[in-house]
CSV table of C-alpha atoms in Angstrom, one decimal:
chain,number,residue,atom,x,y,z
Z,1,MET,CA,179.0,162.3,146.1
Z,2,ASP,CA,182.0,162.7,143.8
Z,3,LYS,CA,182.1,159.7,141.4
Z,4,SER,CA,185.9,159.4,141.6
Z,5,VAL,CA,185.6,158.9,145.4
Z,6,GLU,CA,182.8,156.4,145.0
Z,7,GLN,CA,184.9,154.2,142.8
Z,8,ARG,CA,188.1,154.7,144.7
Z,9,ASP,CA,187.1,153.6,148.2
Z,10,ALA,CA,185.5,150.2,149.1
Z,11,ILE,CA,185.0,147.9,152.0
Z,12,GLU,CA,184.9,144.2,151.5
Z,13,ILE,CA,183.2,141.7,153.8
Z,14,THR,CA,183.9,138.1,152.6
Z,15,GLY,CA,183.3,134.6,153.7
Z,16,LEU,CA,179.9,135.0,155.4
Z,17,ARG,CA,178.3,131.6,155.6
Z,18,TYR,CA,174.7,131.0,156.8
Z,19,TYR,CA,172.0,128.3,156.5
Z,20,GLY,CA,169.0,129.4,154.4
Z,21,TYR,CA,165.9,128.3,152.6
Z,22,THR,CA,166.1,129.7,149.1
Z,23,GLY,CA,165.7,127.5,146.0
Z,24,TYR,CA,163.4,126.5,143.2
Z,25,LEU,CA,162.7,123.1,144.7
Z,26,ALA,CA,160.2,122.9,147.6
Z,27,GLU,CA,162.7,120.7,149.5
Z,28,GLU,CA,165.2,123.5,149.3
Z,29,ARG,CA,162.8,125.9,150.9
Z,30,MET,CA,161.8,123.3,153.6
Z,31,LEU,CA,165.1,121.6,154.4
Z,32,GLY,CA,167.5,124.4,153.6
Z,33,GLN,CA,171.2,124.5,152.6
Z,34,TRP,CA,174.4,126.5,153.1
Z,35,PHE,CA,175.0,129.9,151.4
Z,36,GLU,CA,178.1,132.0,151.3
Z,37,VAL,CA,178.1,135.8,150.7
Z,38,ASP,CA,180.8,138.2,149.8
Z,39,LEU,CA,180.1,141.9,149.7
Z,40,THR,CA,181.9,144.9,148.2
Z,41,LEU,CA,180.6,148.3,149.4
Z,42,TRP,CA,181.7,151.5,147.7
Z,43,VAL,CA,181.8,154.3,150.3
Z,44,ASP,CA,183.6,157.5,150.8
Z,45,LEU,CA,186.4,156.7,153.3
Z,46,VAL,CA,188.2,160.0,153.3
Z,47,ALA,CA,186.6,161.4,156.4
Z,48,VAL,CA,187.1,158.3,158.6
Z,49,GLY,CA,190.6,157.9,157.2
Z,50,ASN,CA,191.4,161.4,158.5
Z,51,SER,CA,189.5,161.4,161.7
Z,52,ASP,CA,189.5,157.7,162.9
Z,53,ARG,CA,185.9,158.2,164.1
Z,54,LEU,CA,183.8,155.1,163.9
Z,55,GLU,CA,180.6,157.0,163.2
Z,56,GLU,CA,182.1,158.2,159.9
Z,57,THR,CA,182.1,154.6,158.5
Z,58,LEU,CA,179.8,151.7,158.1
Z,59,ASP,CA,178.9,149.5,161.1
Z,60,TYR,CA,180.2,146.1,159.9
Z,61,ARG,CA,178.2,144.3,162.6
Z,62,GLN,CA,175.0,145.8,161.3
Z,63,LEU,CA,175.8,144.7,157.7
Z,64,VAL,CA,176.6,141.2,158.8
Z,65,ASP,CA,173.4,141.0,160.8
Z,66,ARG,CA,171.4,142.1,157.8
Z,67,VAL,CA,172.9,139.5,155.6
Z,68,ARG,CA,172.4,136.7,158.2
Z,69,HIS,CA,168.8,137.8,158.7
Z,70,HIS,CA,168.0,137.6,155.0
Z,71,ILE,CA,169.7,134.3,154.4
Z,72,GLU,CA,168.1,132.6,157.4
Z,73,THR,CA,164.6,134.0,157.0
Z,74,ALA,CA,163.9,134.3,153.3
Z,75,LYS,CA,162.0,131.5,151.6
Z,76,VAL,CA,162.2,132.6,148.0
Z,77,ASN,CA,162.7,130.8,144.7
Z,78,THR,CA,165.8,132.4,143.3
Z,79,MET,CA,169.2,133.4,144.5
Z,80,GLU,CA,168.9,136.5,142.3
Z,81,HIS,CA,165.9,137.7,144.3
Z,82,LEU,CA,167.7,137.0,147.6
Z,83,ALA,CA,170.8,138.8,146.5
Z,84,THR,CA,168.7,141.8,145.5
Z,85,GLN,CA,167.0,141.8,148.9
Z,86,ILE,CA,170.4,141.8,150.6
Z,87,ALA,CA,171.6,144.7,148.4
Z,88,ARG,CA,168.5,146.8,149.0
Z,89,SER,CA,168.8,146.3,152.8
Z,90,ILE,CA,172.4,147.3,153.0
Z,91,LEU,CA,172.0,150.3,150.7
Z,92,GLU,CA,169.5,151.6,153.3
Z,93,CYS,CA,172.6,152.4,155.4
Z,94,ASP,CA,173.6,156.1,155.1
Z,95,GLN,CA,177.1,155.7,153.8
Z,96,ALA,CA,176.9,152.9,151.2
Z,97,GLN,CA,176.5,154.3,147.7
Z,98,LYS,CA,177.0,151.1,145.7
Z,99,ILE,CA,177.2,147.4,146.5
Z,100,ARG,CA,178.3,144.1,144.9
Z,101,VAL,CA,176.7,141.0,146.4
Z,102,ARG,CA,178.1,137.6,145.4
Z,103,LEU,CA,175.8,134.9,146.7
Z,104,THR,CA,176.9,131.3,146.4
Z,105,LYS,CA,174.8,128.1,146.9
Z,106,VAL,CA,177.5,125.8,148.3
Z,107,SER,CA,175.9,122.5,147.4
Z,108,ALA,CA,173.2,122.9,144.7
Z,109,PRO,CA,170.8,119.9,144.4
Z,110,ILE,CA,171.8,119.1,140.8
Z,111,PRO,CA,172.5,115.4,140.0
Z,112,ASP,CA,176.2,114.6,139.3
Z,113,PHE,CA,177.3,118.1,140.1
Z,114,SER,CA,179.7,118.8,142.9
Z,115,GLY,CA,180.4,122.5,142.1
Z,116,LYS,CA,179.0,125.7,143.5
Z,117,ILE,CA,176.4,128.1,141.9
Z,118,SER,CA,176.9,131.8,142.4
Z,119,VAL,CA,175.1,135.0,141.4
Z,120,GLU,CA,176.7,138.4,141.5
Z,121,ILE,CA,174.8,141.6,141.3
Z,122,THR,CA,176.0,145.2,141.5
Z,123,ARG,CA,173.5,147.9,142.6
Z,124,SER,CA,173.6,151.5,143.4
Z,125,LEU,CA,171.3,153.8,145.4
Z,126,SER,CA,169.5,154.9,142.3
Z,127,ASP,CA,168.5,151.3,141.5
Z,128,PHE,CA,166.2,151.3,144.5
Z,129,PHE,CA,165.7,154.8,145.8
Z,130,ASN,CA,164.7,157.9,144.0
Z,131,SER,CA,167.1,160.7,144.9
């Protein structure tokens, strides 16, 4: 794929919110908490832009389902690991060449802290799959 196309075209999916069981504390993995996810996927949109054929772009429903599945079923210690699992799963789709995952813990169990905690990772196919 031409690098200029990879950087030029992107699809963003934002505001995904699911209840999950990721966290360092055992209570977080048992009781759960809310997570939010924003995705940026770099893809070549030239063909679908010219043809208007759905099969030439990503299936957004499939991507949303993959994120939901990982959030709702993973019981891991770190948000970094969960974000990496999400990235790997989505890059298995044919058209995605690179992804940014922003994973936010909406209400982190930190005393006297009312903010949010987020991790953001950017991964490409070569980070997971040997071409």
